[in-house]
PDB file of C-alpha atoms in Angstrom:
ATOM      1  CA  MET A   1       8.096 -17.007  41.782  1.00  0.00           C
ATOM      2  CA  SER A   2       9.140 -14.181  39.101  1.00  0.00           C
ATOM      3  CA  GLU A   3       8.849 -11.490  42.016  1.00  0.00           C
ATOM      4  CA  GLU A   4      11.647 -13.394  43.954  1.00  0.00           C
ATOM      5  CA  ASN A   5      13.833 -13.376  40.889  1.00  0.00           C
ATOM      6  CA  PRO A   6      13.468  -9.835  39.685  1.00  0.00           C
ATOM      7  CA  HIS A   7      16.823  -9.608  37.845  1.00  0.00           C
ATOM      8  CA  SER A   8      16.471 -12.937  35.760  1.00  0.00           C
ATOM      9  CA  THR A   9      17.622 -12.129  32.011  1.00  0.00           C
ATOM     10  CA  SER A  10      15.599 -14.911  30.498  1.00  0.00           C
ATOM     11  CA  GLY A  11      11.693 -15.263  30.055  1.00  0.00           C
ATOM     12  CA  SER A  12      10.680 -11.812  31.378  1.00  0.00           C
ATOM     13  CA  PRO A  13       7.196 -11.385  30.227  1.00  0.00           C
ATOM     14  CA  ASN A  14       7.698  -7.644  30.096  1.00  0.00           C
ATOM     15  CA  LYS A  15      10.283  -7.861  27.354  1.00  0.00           C
ATOM     16  CA  SER A  16       9.379  -7.719  23.832  1.00  0.00           C
ATOM     17  CA  TRP A  17      10.940  -9.840  21.127  1.00  0.00           C
ATOM     18  CA  LEU A  18      12.805  -6.907  19.964  1.00  0.00           C
ATOM     19  CA  ASP A  19      14.365  -6.267  23.356  1.00  0.00           C
ATOM     20  CA  LYS A  20      15.270  -9.805  23.631  1.00  0.00           C
ATOM     21  CA  ILE A  21      17.152  -9.329  20.253  1.00  0.00           C
ATOM     22  CA  VAL A  22      18.915  -6.340  21.318  1.00  0.00           C
ATOM     23  CA  GLN A  23      19.973  -7.801  24.694  1.00  0.00           C
ATOM     24  CA  THR A  24      21.410 -10.754  22.740  1.00  0.00           C
ATOM     25  CA  PHE A  25      23.906  -8.535  20.778  1.00  0.00           C
ATOM     26  CA  THR A  26      25.029  -6.021  23.250  1.00  0.00           C
ATOM     27  CA  GLY A  27      24.082  -3.875  26.435  1.00  0.00           C
ATOM     28  CA  GLU A  28      20.936  -1.684  26.306  1.00  0.00           C
ATOM     29  CA  PRO A  29      21.139   1.099  23.607  1.00  0.00           C
ATOM     30  CA  LYS A  30      20.427   4.526  24.993  1.00  0.00           C
ATOM     31  CA  ASN A  31      18.722   5.981  21.800  1.00  0.00           C
ATOM     32  CA  LYS A  32      17.262   5.108  18.391  1.00  0.00           C
ATOM     33  CA  GLU A  33      20.603   5.785  16.839  1.00  0.00           C
ATOM     34  CA  GLU A  34      22.429   3.511  18.862  1.00  0.00           C
ATOM     35  CA  LEU A  35      19.698   0.708  18.222  1.00  0.00           C
ATOM     36  CA  VAL A  36      20.185   0.930  14.373  1.00  0.00           C
ATOM     37  CA  GLU A  37      23.834   0.613  14.884  1.00  0.00           C
ATOM     38  CA  VAL A  38      23.281  -2.575  17.030  1.00  0.00           C
ATOM     39  CA  ILE A  39      20.963  -3.960  14.361  1.00  0.00           C
ATOM     40  CA  SER A  40      23.400  -3.130  11.503  1.00  0.00           C
ATOM     41  CA  GLU A  41      26.286  -4.782  13.397  1.00  0.00           C
ATOM     42  CA  ALA A  42      24.011  -7.705  13.700  1.00  0.00           C
ATOM     43  CA  GLN A  43      23.629  -8.128  10.034  1.00  0.00           C
ATOM     44  CA  ALA A  44      27.303  -7.471   9.407  1.00  0.00           C
ATOM     45  CA  ASN A  45      28.055 -10.208  11.692  1.00  0.00           C
ATOM     46  CA  GLU A  46      25.463 -12.563  10.096  1.00  0.00           C
ATOM     47  CA  VAL A  47      23.661 -12.832  13.473  1.00  0.00           C
ATOM     48  CA  ILE A  48      20.517 -11.889  11.313  1.00  0.00           C
ATOM     49  CA  ASP A  49      19.792 -11.556   7.604  1.00  0.00           C
ATOM     50  CA  PRO A  50      18.926  -8.436   5.875  1.00  0.00           C
ATOM     51  CA  GLN A  51      15.396  -9.125   5.754  1.00  0.00           C
ATOM     52  CA  THR A  52      15.142  -9.502   9.460  1.00  0.00           C
ATOM     53  CA  ARG A  53      16.984  -6.180   9.830  1.00  0.00           C
ATOM     54  CA  GLU A  54      14.401  -4.302   7.649  1.00  0.00           C
ATOM     55  CA  MET A  55      11.712  -5.894   9.686  1.00  0.00           C
ATOM     56  CA  ILE A  56      13.049  -4.755  12.735  1.00  0.00           C
ATOM     57  CA  GLU A  57      13.566  -1.221  11.418  1.00  0.00           C
ATOM     58  CA  GLY A  58      10.115  -1.404   9.987  1.00  0.00           C
ATOM     59  CA  VAL A  59       8.635  -1.886  13.508  1.00  0.00           C
ATOM     60  CA  MET A  60      10.713   0.916  14.769  1.00  0.00           C
ATOM     61  CA  GLU A  61       9.362   3.234  11.995  1.00  0.00           C
ATOM     62  CA  VAL A  62       5.718   2.138  12.573  1.00  0.00           C
ATOM     63  CA  ASN A  63       5.977   3.021  16.283  1.00  0.00           C
ATOM     64  CA  GLU A  64       6.940   6.683  15.351  1.00  0.00           C
ATOM     65  CA  MET A  65       4.322   7.226  12.527  1.00  0.00           C
ATOM     66  CA  ARG A  66       0.942   8.501  12.420  1.00  0.00           C
ATOM     67  CA  VAL A  67      -2.034   7.369  10.155  1.00  0.00           C
ATOM     68  CA  ARG A  68      -1.683  10.601   8.040  1.00  0.00           C
ATOM     69  CA  ASP A  69       1.778   9.461   7.074  1.00  0.00           C
ATOM     70  CA  ILE A  70       0.740   6.483   5.376  1.00  0.00           C
ATOM     71  CA  MET A  71      -2.911   6.917   4.342  1.00  0.00           C
ATOM     72  CA  ILE A  72      -4.091   6.765   0.628  1.00  0.00           C
ATOM     73  CA  PRO A  73      -5.069  10.421   0.107  1.00  0.00           C
ATOM     74  CA  ARG A  74      -8.657  11.222  -0.463  1.00  0.00           C
ATOM     75  CA  ALA A  75      -7.971  12.002  -4.176  1.00  0.00           C
ATOM     76  CA  GLN A  76      -6.706   8.574  -4.765  1.00  0.00           C
ATOM     77  CA  MET A  77      -9.664   6.946  -2.869  1.00  0.00           C
ATOM     78  CA  ILE A  78     -11.658   4.286  -5.248  1.00  0.00           C
ATOM     79  CA  THR A  79     -15.384   4.727  -4.154  1.00  0.00           C
ATOM     80  CA  ILE A  80     -18.774   3.722  -5.009  1.00  0.00           C
ATOM     81  CA  ASP A  81     -21.874   5.658  -5.176  1.00  0.00           C
ATOM     82  CA  VAL A  82     -24.656   4.351  -3.016  1.00  0.00           C
ATOM     83  CA  GLU A  83     -27.154   4.956  -5.883  1.00  0.00           C
ATOM     84  CA  GLU A  84     -25.081   3.159  -8.505  1.00  0.00           C
ATOM     85  CA  SER A  85     -26.468   0.073  -9.987  1.00  0.00           C
ATOM     86  CA  VAL A  86     -24.359  -3.114 -10.077  1.00  0.00           C
ATOM     87  CA  GLU A  87     -23.842  -2.565 -13.917  1.00  0.00           C
ATOM     88  CA  GLN A  88     -22.409   0.895 -12.985  1.00  0.00           C
ATOM     89  CA  PHE A  89     -20.076  -0.133 -10.397  1.00  0.00           C
ATOM     90  CA  LEU A  90     -18.947  -3.363 -11.197  1.00  0.00           C
ATOM     91  CA  PRO A  91     -16.357  -2.475 -13.840  1.00  0.00           C
ATOM     92  CA  ILE A  92     -14.707  -0.116 -11.111  1.00  0.00           C
ATOM     93  CA  MET A  93     -14.382  -2.992  -8.950  1.00  0.00           C
ATOM     94  CA  LEU A  94     -12.943  -5.199 -11.735  1.00  0.00           C
ATOM     95  CA  GLU A  95     -10.620  -2.755 -12.923  1.00  0.00           C
ATOM     96  CA  SER A  96      -9.197  -1.898  -9.387  1.00  0.00           C
ATOM     97  CA  ALA A  97      -9.203  -5.529  -8.046  1.00  0.00           C
ATOM     98  CA  HIS A  98      -9.578  -4.359  -4.602  1.00  0.00           C
ATOM     99  CA  SER A  99     -11.588  -6.316  -2.145  1.00  0.00           C
ATOM    100  CA  ARG A 100     -13.255  -3.301  -0.172  1.00  0.00           C
ATOM    101  CA  PHE A 101     -14.609  -0.303  -1.287  1.00  0.00           C
ATOM    102  CA  PRO A 102     -15.983   2.903   0.505  1.00  0.00           C
ATOM    103  CA  VAL A 103     -19.586   3.803  -0.569  1.00  0.00           C
ATOM    104  CA  ILE A 104     -20.515   7.257  -0.548  1.00  0.00           C
ATOM    105  CA  SER A 105     -23.539   9.651  -1.086  1.00  0.00           C
ATOM    106  CA  GLU A 106     -23.177  13.140  -2.507  1.00  0.00           C
ATOM    107  CA  ASP A 107     -19.243  13.222  -2.093  1.00  0.00           C
ATOM    108  CA  LYS A 108     -16.403  11.594  -0.147  1.00  0.00           C
ATOM    109  CA  ASP A 109     -17.206  13.255   3.037  1.00  0.00           C
ATOM    110  CA  HIS A 110     -20.300  11.354   3.350  1.00  0.00           C
ATOM    111  CA  ILE A 111     -19.302   7.743   3.767  1.00  0.00           C
ATOM    112  CA  GLU A 112     -22.466   5.327   3.887  1.00  0.00           C
ATOM    113  CA  GLY A 113     -20.368   2.151   4.621  1.00  0.00           C
ATOM    114  CA  ILE A 114     -17.833  -0.385   3.227  1.00  0.00           C
ATOM    115  CA  LEU A 115     -18.797  -2.856   0.528  1.00  0.00           C
ATOM    116  CA  LEU A 116     -16.789  -6.147   0.241  1.00  0.00           C
ATOM    117  CA  ALA A 117     -16.554  -7.577  -2.898  1.00  0.00           C
ATOM    118  CA  LYS A 118     -17.342 -11.194  -1.521  1.00  0.00           C
ATOM    119  CA  ASP A 119     -20.733  -9.895  -0.282  1.00  0.00           C
ATOM    120  CA  LEU A 120     -21.948  -9.876  -3.859  1.00  0.00           C
ATOM    121  CA  LEU A 121     -21.417 -13.526  -4.516  1.00  0.00           C
ATOM    122  CA  GLU A 122     -24.935 -14.702  -3.225  1.00  0.00           C
ATOM    123  CA  TYR A 123     -26.531 -12.321  -5.581  1.00  0.00           C
ATOM    124  CA  ALA A 124     -24.798 -13.718  -8.575  1.00  0.00           C
ATOM    125  CA  PHE A 125     -25.709 -17.502  -7.770  1.00  0.00           C
ATOM    126  CA  ILE A 126     -29.562 -16.800  -6.746  1.00  0.00           C
ATOM    127  CA  PRO A 127     -31.233 -15.534 -10.034  1.00  0.00           C
ATOM    128  CA  GLY A 128     -33.859 -13.003  -9.360  1.00  0.00           C
ATOM    129  CA  LYS A 129     -32.915 -12.053  -5.907  1.00  0.00           C
ATOM    130  CA  GLU A 130     -33.500  -8.292  -5.334  1.00  0.00           C
ATOM    131  CA  PHE A 131     -30.114  -6.318  -4.836  1.00  0.00           C
ATOM    132  CA  LEU A 132     -30.109  -3.218  -2.648  1.00  0.00           C
ATOM    133  CA  LEU A 133     -26.512  -1.898  -2.150  1.00  0.00           C
ATOM    134  CA  LYS A 134     -27.386  -0.491   1.267  1.00  0.00           C
ATOM    135  CA  ASP A 135     -28.479  -3.927   2.335  1.00  0.00           C
ATOM    136  CA  VAL A 136     -24.873  -5.279   1.947  1.00  0.00           C
ATOM    137  CA  LEU A 137     -22.890  -2.618   3.198  1.00  0.00           C
ATOM    138  CA  ARG A 138     -20.796  -3.033   6.356  1.00  0.00           C
ATOM    139  CA  PRO A 139     -20.191  -0.325   9.005  1.00  0.00           C
ATOM    140  CA  ALA A 140     -17.227   2.157   8.104  1.00  0.00           C
ATOM    141  CA  ILE A 141     -14.481   2.603  10.867  1.00  0.00           C
ATOM    142  CA  ILE A 142     -13.383   6.293  11.363  1.00  0.00           C
ATOM    143  CA  VAL A 143      -9.992   7.261  12.674  1.00  0.00           C
ATOM    144  CA  PRO A 144      -8.366  10.565  12.970  1.00  0.00           C
ATOM    145  CA  GLU A 145      -5.082  11.480  10.929  1.00  0.00           C
ATOM    146  CA  SER A 146      -3.284  11.709  14.247  1.00  0.00           C
ATOM    147  CA  LYS A 147      -3.814   8.196  15.405  1.00  0.00           C
ATOM    148  CA  ARG A 148      -0.419   6.311  16.037  1.00  0.00           C
ATOM    149  CA  VAL A 149      -0.013   3.576  13.320  1.00  0.00           C
ATOM    150  CA  ASP A 150       0.895   1.067  15.888  1.00  0.00           C
ATOM    151  CA  VAL A 151      -2.129   1.489  17.866  1.00  0.00           C
ATOM    152  CA  LEU A 152      -4.228   1.352  14.821  1.00  0.00           C
ATOM    153  CA  LEU A 153      -2.512  -2.029  13.777  1.00  0.00           C
ATOM    154  CA  LYS A 154      -3.394  -3.374  17.248  1.00  0.00           C
ATOM    155  CA  GLU A 155      -7.042  -2.427  16.821  1.00  0.00           C
ATOM    156  CA  PHE A 156      -7.201  -3.827  13.411  1.00  0.00           C
ATOM    157  CA  ARG A 157      -5.995  -7.316  14.875  1.00  0.00           C
ATOM    158  CA  GLN A 158      -8.270  -7.138  17.893  1.00  0.00           C
ATOM    159  CA  GLN A 159     -11.482  -5.983  16.262  1.00  0.00           C
ATOM    160  CA  ARG A 160     -10.821  -7.977  12.924  1.00  0.00           C
ATOM    161  CA  TYR A 161     -11.424  -5.182  10.432  1.00  0.00           C
ATOM    162  CA  HIS A 162      -9.118  -4.266   7.580  1.00  0.00           C
ATOM    163  CA  MET A 163      -9.898  -0.729   6.312  1.00  0.00           C
ATOM    164  CA  ALA A 164     -10.505   2.442   8.209  1.00  0.00           C
ATOM    165  CA  ILE A 165     -11.589   5.839   6.953  1.00  0.00           C
ATOM    166  CA  VAL A 166      -9.411   8.793   7.870  1.00  0.00           C
ATOM    167  CA  VAL A 167     -10.741  12.267   8.972  1.00  0.00           C
ATOM    168  CA  ASP A 168      -9.089  15.500   9.502  1.00  0.00           C
ATOM    169  CA  GLU A 169      -9.709  17.737  12.764  1.00  0.00           C
ATOM    170  CA  TYR A 170     -12.641  19.213  11.003  1.00  0.00           C
ATOM    171  CA  GLY A 171     -14.347  15.680  10.339  1.00  0.00           C
ATOM    172  CA  GLY A 172     -13.861  15.915   6.535  1.00  0.00           C
ATOM    173  CA  VAL A 173     -12.460  12.710   4.868  1.00  0.00           C
ATOM    174  CA  SER A 174      -8.813  12.910   4.118  1.00  0.00           C
ATOM    175  CA  GLY A 175      -8.034   9.250   3.000  1.00  0.00           C
ATOM    176  CA  LEU A 176      -8.304   5.622   4.078  1.00  0.00           C
ATOM    177  CA  VAL A 177      -5.909   3.282   5.369  1.00  0.00           C
ATOM    178  CA  THR A 178      -5.840  -0.607   5.358  1.00  0.00           C
ATOM    179  CA  ILE A 179      -3.993  -3.184   7.465  1.00  0.00           C
ATOM    180  CA  GLU A 180      -1.953  -4.048   4.354  1.00  0.00           C
ATOM    181  CA  ASP A 181      -0.441  -0.665   4.294  1.00  0.00           C
ATOM    182  CA  ILE A 182       0.622  -0.879   7.907  1.00  0.00           C
ATOM    183  CA  LEU A 183       2.187  -4.528   7.310  1.00  0.00           C
ATOM    184  CA  GLU A 184       4.037  -3.381   4.209  1.00  0.00           C
ATOM    185  CA  LEU A 185       5.890  -0.794   6.258  1.00  0.00           C
ATOM    186  CA  ILE A 186       7.165  -3.813   8.107  1.00  0.00           C
ATOM    187  CA  VAL A 187       7.591  -6.670   5.609  1.00  0.00           C
ATOM    188  CA  GLY A 188       7.891  -4.784   2.542  1.00  0.00           C
ATOM    189  CA  GLU A 189       5.487  -4.960  -0.604  1.00  0.00           C
ATOM    190  CA  ILE A 190       2.716  -7.704  -0.132  1.00  0.00           C
ATOM    191  CA  GLU A 191       1.809  -9.004  -3.694  1.00  0.00           C
ATOM    192  CA  ASP A 192      -1.360 -10.896  -4.132  1.00  0.00           C
ATOM    193  CA  GLU A 193      -2.905 -12.739  -7.018  1.00  0.00           C
ATOM    194  CA  HIS A 194      -3.461  -9.597  -8.903  1.00  0.00           C
ATOM    195  CA  ASP A 195       0.220  -8.562  -8.767  1.00  0.00           C
ATOM    196  CA  VAL A 196       1.252 -10.521 -11.714  1.00  0.00           C
ATOM    197  CA  GLU A 197       3.145  -7.779 -13.527  1.00  0.00           C
ATOM    198  CA  GLU A 198       6.729  -8.310 -12.224  1.00  0.00           C
ATOM    199  CA  ASN A 199       6.680 -12.086 -13.061  1.00  0.00           C
ATOM    200  CA  ASP A 200       5.203 -11.470 -16.506  1.00  0.00           C
ATOM    201  CA  SER A 201       7.892 -12.461 -19.171  1.00  0.00           C
ATOM    202  CA  GLU A 202       6.898  -9.348 -21.259  1.00  0.00           C
ATOM    203  CA  ASP A 203       8.194  -5.857 -20.308  1.00  0.00           C
ATOM    204  CA  ILE A 204       5.431  -4.130 -22.116  1.00  0.00           C
ATOM    205  CA  ARG A 205       1.860  -5.570 -22.046  1.00  0.00           C
ATOM    206  CA  PRO A 206      -1.191  -3.826 -23.387  1.00  0.00           C
ATOM    207  CA  LEU A 207      -4.089  -3.353 -21.144  1.00  0.00           C
ATOM    208  CA  ASN A 208      -6.459  -1.647 -23.700  1.00  0.00           C
ATOM    209  CA  LYS A 209      -5.938   0.673 -26.721  1.00  0.00           C
ATOM    210  CA  HIS A 210      -4.433   3.581 -24.774  1.00  0.00           C
ATOM    211  CA  THR A 211      -2.885   1.849 -21.438  1.00  0.00           C
ATOM    212  CA  TYR A 212       0.018  -0.360 -21.002  1.00  0.00           C
ATOM    213  CA  SER A 213       1.468  -2.126 -17.975  1.00  0.00           C
ATOM    214  CA  VAL A 214       5.342  -1.559 -18.152  1.00  0.00           C
ATOM    215  CA  LYS A 215       8.122  -2.880 -16.054  1.00  0.00           C
ATOM    216  CA  ALA A 216      10.096  -0.222 -14.514  1.00  0.00           C
ATOM    217  CA  LEU A 217      13.313  -1.958 -15.587  1.00  0.00           C
ATOM    218  CA  THR A 218      12.387  -2.146 -19.226  1.00  0.00           C
ATOM    219  CA  PRO A 219      15.471  -0.848 -21.109  1.00  0.00           C
ATOM    220  CA  LEU A 220      14.965   2.741 -22.316  1.00  0.00           C
ATOM    221  CA  GLU A 221      15.876   1.880 -25.881  1.00  0.00           C
ATOM    222  CA  ASP A 222      13.117  -0.726 -25.921  1.00  0.00           C
ATOM    223  CA  PHE A 223      10.711   1.589 -24.671  1.00  0.00           C
ATOM    224  CA  ASN A 224      11.577   4.289 -27.010  1.00  0.00           C
ATOM    225  CA  GLN A 225      11.192   1.896 -29.943  1.00  0.00           C
ATOM    226  CA  PHE A 226       7.984   0.384 -28.622  1.00  0.00           C
ATOM    227  CA  PHE A 227       6.267   3.891 -28.070  1.00  0.00           C
ATOM    228  CA  GLU A 228       8.096   5.869 -30.814  1.00  0.00           C
ATOM    229  CA  THR A 229       9.413   8.403 -27.854  1.00  0.00           C
ATOM    230  CA  ASN A 230      12.813  10.036 -27.829  1.00  0.00           C
ATOM    231  CA  TYR A 231      13.869   9.905 -24.223  1.00  0.00           C
ATOM    232  CA  ASP A 232      17.421  10.580 -23.688  1.00  0.00           C
ATOM    233  CA  LEU A 233      19.419   7.539 -23.325  1.00  0.00           C
ATOM    234  CA  GLU A 234      22.321   9.227 -21.571  1.00  0.00           C
ATOM    235  CA  GLU A 235      19.846  10.110 -18.759  1.00  0.00           C
ATOM    236  CA  ALA A 236      18.943   6.683 -17.686  1.00  0.00           C
ATOM    237  CA  ASP A 237      19.164   3.132 -18.915  1.00  0.00           C
ATOM    238  CA  THR A 238      15.687   2.208 -17.938  1.00  0.00           C
ATOM    239  CA  ILE A 239      12.218   3.750 -18.317  1.00  0.00           C
ATOM    240  CA  GLY A 240      12.062   3.554 -14.479  1.00  0.00           C
ATOM    241  CA  GLY A 241      15.144   6.027 -14.375  1.00  0.00           C
ATOM    242  CA  ILE A 242      13.458   8.533 -16.475  1.00  0.00           C
ATOM    243  CA  VAL A 243      10.357   8.361 -14.514  1.00  0.00           C
ATOM    244  CA  LEU A 244      12.272   8.553 -11.038  1.00  0.00           C
ATOM    245  CA  LYS A 245      14.173  11.780 -12.389  1.00  0.00           C
ATOM    246  CA  ALA A 246      10.840  13.402 -13.428  1.00  0.00           C
ATOM    247  CA  PHE A 247       9.467  12.962  -9.967  1.00  0.00           C
ATOM    248  CA  GLY A 248      12.371  14.135  -8.397  1.00  0.00           C
ATOM    249  CA  HIS A 249      11.629  11.853  -5.230  1.00  0.00           C
ATOM    250  CA  MET A 250      10.824   8.273  -4.685  1.00  0.00           C
ATOM    251  CA  PRO A 251       7.051   8.106  -5.697  1.00  0.00           C
ATOM    252  CA  MET A 252       4.576   5.999  -3.767  1.00  0.00           C
ATOM    253  CA  THR A 253       2.106   3.713  -5.426  1.00  0.00           C
ATOM    254  CA  ASP A 254      -0.556   5.526  -7.451  1.00  0.00           C
ATOM    255  CA  GLU A 255       1.328   8.596  -7.909  1.00  0.00           C
ATOM    256  CA  GLU A 256       1.342  10.059 -11.539  1.00  0.00           C
ATOM    257  CA  VAL A 257       3.655  12.176 -13.625  1.00  0.00           C
ATOM    258  CA  ASN A 258       3.315  13.384 -17.216  1.00  0.00           C
ATOM    259  CA  ILE A 259       6.446  13.293 -19.402  1.00  0.00           C
ATOM    260  CA  ASP A 260       6.088  14.760 -22.910  1.00  0.00           C
ATOM    261  CA  GLY A 261       2.364  13.693 -23.219  1.00  0.00           C
ATOM    262  CA  LEU A 262       2.523  10.156 -21.669  1.00  0.00           C
ATOM    263  CA  VAL A 263       1.059   9.710 -18.336  1.00  0.00           C
ATOM    264  CA  PHE A 264       2.961   7.346 -16.078  1.00  0.00           C
ATOM    265  CA  LYS A 265       1.304   5.865 -12.907  1.00  0.00           C
ATOM    266  CA  ILE A 266       3.156   3.989 -10.345  1.00  0.00           C
ATOM    267  CA  THR A 267       1.313   0.637  -9.729  1.00  0.00           C
ATOM    268  CA  ASN A 268       4.116  -1.298  -7.858  1.00  0.00           C
ATOM    269  CA  SER A 269       6.874   0.144  -5.541  1.00  0.00           C
ATOM    270  CA  ASP A 270       8.713  -0.167  -2.498  1.00  0.00           C
ATOM    271  CA  LYS A 271      10.887   2.236  -0.426  1.00  0.00           C
ATOM    272  CA  ARG A 272      13.987   1.586  -2.701  1.00  0.00           C
ATOM    273  CA  ARG A 273      12.836   1.134  -6.245  1.00  0.00           C
ATOM    274  CA  LEU A 274      10.097   1.371  -8.874  1.00  0.00           C
ATOM    275  CA  VAL A 275       8.772  -1.961  -9.928  1.00  0.00           C
ATOM    276  CA  GLN A 276       5.703  -1.557 -12.289  1.00  0.00           C
ATOM    277  CA  LEU A 277       4.246   1.256 -14.175  1.00  0.00           C
ATOM    278  CA  LYS A 278       0.992   1.967 -15.992  1.00  0.00           C
ATOM    279  CA  VAL A 279       1.585   4.161 -19.167  1.00  0.00           C
ATOM    280  CA  VAL A 280      -1.412   6.043 -20.446  1.00  0.00           C
ATOM    281  CA  LEU A 281      -1.122   7.367 -24.087  1.00  0.00           C
ATOM    282  CA  PRO A 282      -2.829  10.506 -25.201  1.00  0.00           C
ATOM    283  CA  GLU A 283      -6.060   9.846 -27.147  1.00  0.00           C
ATOM    284  CA  THR A 284      -5.706  10.854 -30.767  1.00  0.00           C
ATOM    285  CA  ASP A 285      -9.086   9.523 -32.071  1.00  0.00           C
TER     286      ASP A 285
END
């Protein structure tokens, strides 16, 4: 039946949801710039809300990106050595609050597998059960830097894995990527039960003797008073403004910068703003 009515504009199985939205607004756009204009006009006319526009633009962006563009760099990978005992690697797991960890031998170019935090649970409730890290490792999925992000997202969904190790053209490990990294390109920052800082009533919260969690919107005057610093109040109203100026660009999560002896690490951000910072004081003891 569908072959007898090839010009039907409704229900075509070959049209994506994005195609159908665009077709609703206007004629077929001829390039990406025209498509962006159509989407912007749709928001201006209140056909879609700003969140929907951002998601559509996120989908468009993902279609043009490669894994190298979104991966967590090798230097920022949190890994566990296959020879470490539970007592050695458990503090690392607790501090990072991640659910998956690459397990290495020798260095980060030698990936033995992936450790899921949940796989440790049975050992916690069975006293005396022998634990060998190698016994609970999951296989590591390897992908090239050049792989398209939309293709990887499809593989994540179809093969039901959540993390992949990224390698360069020579086979060396250059980083890792998770399904959350891709989804955040489309829907924005995804907060989990560990991302409590932004909802915390305190702008400045101690984590340990030398480390603090600080909201990026903390007034600069309050920050100076708390940390006894002298950042220029004429340069910015908030500590986030000072950090952003020091970077000179919109930093990504886990990027660090040293400002007058204090190390600022981005712990939560999106494409438009800084949300949460980790401030590390110099050790004076």
